[in-house]
PDB file of C-alpha atoms in Angstrom:
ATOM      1  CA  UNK L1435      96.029 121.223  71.304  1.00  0.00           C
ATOM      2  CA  UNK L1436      98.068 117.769  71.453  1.00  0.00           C
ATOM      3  CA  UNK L1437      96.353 115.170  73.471  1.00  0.00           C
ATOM      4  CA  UNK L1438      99.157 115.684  76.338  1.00  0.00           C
ATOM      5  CA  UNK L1439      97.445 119.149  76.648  1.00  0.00           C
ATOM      6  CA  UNK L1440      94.071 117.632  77.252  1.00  0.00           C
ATOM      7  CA  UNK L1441      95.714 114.771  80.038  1.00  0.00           C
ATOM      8  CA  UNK L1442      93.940 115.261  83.567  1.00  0.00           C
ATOM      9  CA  UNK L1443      94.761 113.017  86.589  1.00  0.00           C
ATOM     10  CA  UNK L1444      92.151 112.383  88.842  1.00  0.00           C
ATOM     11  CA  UNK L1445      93.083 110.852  92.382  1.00  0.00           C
ATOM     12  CA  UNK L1446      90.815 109.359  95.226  1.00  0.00           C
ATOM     13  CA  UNK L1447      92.008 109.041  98.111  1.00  0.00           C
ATOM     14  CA  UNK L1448      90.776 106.335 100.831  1.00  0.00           C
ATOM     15  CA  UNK L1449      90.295 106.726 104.515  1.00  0.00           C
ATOM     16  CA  UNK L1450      89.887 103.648 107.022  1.00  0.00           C
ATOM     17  CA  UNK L1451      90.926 105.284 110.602  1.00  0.00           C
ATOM     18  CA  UNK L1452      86.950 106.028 111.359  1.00  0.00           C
ATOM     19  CA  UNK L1453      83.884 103.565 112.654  1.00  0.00           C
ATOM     20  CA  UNK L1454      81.874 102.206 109.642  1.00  0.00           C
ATOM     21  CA  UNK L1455      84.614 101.431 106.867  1.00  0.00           C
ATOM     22  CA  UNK L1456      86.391 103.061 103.858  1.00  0.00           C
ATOM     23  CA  UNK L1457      85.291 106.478 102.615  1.00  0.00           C
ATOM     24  CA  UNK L1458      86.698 108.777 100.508  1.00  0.00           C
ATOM     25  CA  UNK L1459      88.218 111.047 102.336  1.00  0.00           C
ATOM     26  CA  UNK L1460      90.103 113.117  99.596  1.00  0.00           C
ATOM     27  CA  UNK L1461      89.608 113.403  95.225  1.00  0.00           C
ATOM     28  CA  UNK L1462      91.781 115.572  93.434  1.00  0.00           C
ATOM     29  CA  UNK L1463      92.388 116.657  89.484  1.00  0.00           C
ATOM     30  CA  UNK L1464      96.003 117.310  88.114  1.00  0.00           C
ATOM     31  CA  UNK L1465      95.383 118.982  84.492  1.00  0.00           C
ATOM     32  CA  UNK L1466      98.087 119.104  82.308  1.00  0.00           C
ATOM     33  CA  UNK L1467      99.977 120.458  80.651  1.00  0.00           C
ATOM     34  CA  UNK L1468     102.597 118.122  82.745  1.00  0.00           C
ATOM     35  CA  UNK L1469     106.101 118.206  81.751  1.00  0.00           C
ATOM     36  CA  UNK L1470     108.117 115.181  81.603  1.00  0.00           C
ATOM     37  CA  UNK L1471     111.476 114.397  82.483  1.00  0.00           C
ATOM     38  CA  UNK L1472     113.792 113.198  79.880  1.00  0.00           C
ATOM     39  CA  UNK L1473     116.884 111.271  81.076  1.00  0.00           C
ATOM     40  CA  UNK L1474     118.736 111.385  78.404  1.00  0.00           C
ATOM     41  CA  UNK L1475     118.077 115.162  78.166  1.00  0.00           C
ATOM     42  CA  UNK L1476     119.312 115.837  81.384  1.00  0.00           C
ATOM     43  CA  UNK L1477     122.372 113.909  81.162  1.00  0.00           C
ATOM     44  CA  UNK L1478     123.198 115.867  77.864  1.00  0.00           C
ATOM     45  CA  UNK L1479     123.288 119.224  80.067  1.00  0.00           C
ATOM     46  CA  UNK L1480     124.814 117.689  82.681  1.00  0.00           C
ATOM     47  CA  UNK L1481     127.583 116.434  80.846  1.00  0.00           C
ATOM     48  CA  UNK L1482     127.772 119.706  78.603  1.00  0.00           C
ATOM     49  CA  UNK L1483     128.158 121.917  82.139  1.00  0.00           C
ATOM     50  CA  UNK L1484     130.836 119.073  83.592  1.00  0.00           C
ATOM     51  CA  UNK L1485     133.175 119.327  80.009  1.00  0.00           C
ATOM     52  CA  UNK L1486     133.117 122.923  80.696  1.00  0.00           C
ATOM     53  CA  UNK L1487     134.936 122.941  83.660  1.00  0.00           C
TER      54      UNK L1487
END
């Protein structure tokens, strides 16, 4: 496995519309594998599909 394999996200989310303060109101883990956009990529199809017309 590549390290992109191993990536997690982990992301707390804060509540304040209660009496008493902040609290979390919310955690969640995003695990890759993520995939990732490539511009330049996706301009190379797009361009590819448009010429064939």
């Amino acid at each position: 496995m590549n390290s992109a394999e191993r990536t997690s996200i982990h992301q707390r989310l804060t509540g304040d519309i209660l009496p008493g303060g902040p609290r979390q109101v919310q955690s969640t883990y995003y695990i890759a594998p993520f995939t990732r956009a490539s511009r330049e990529d996706d301009y190379r199809v797009a361009w590819a599909f448009f010429e064939s017309w």
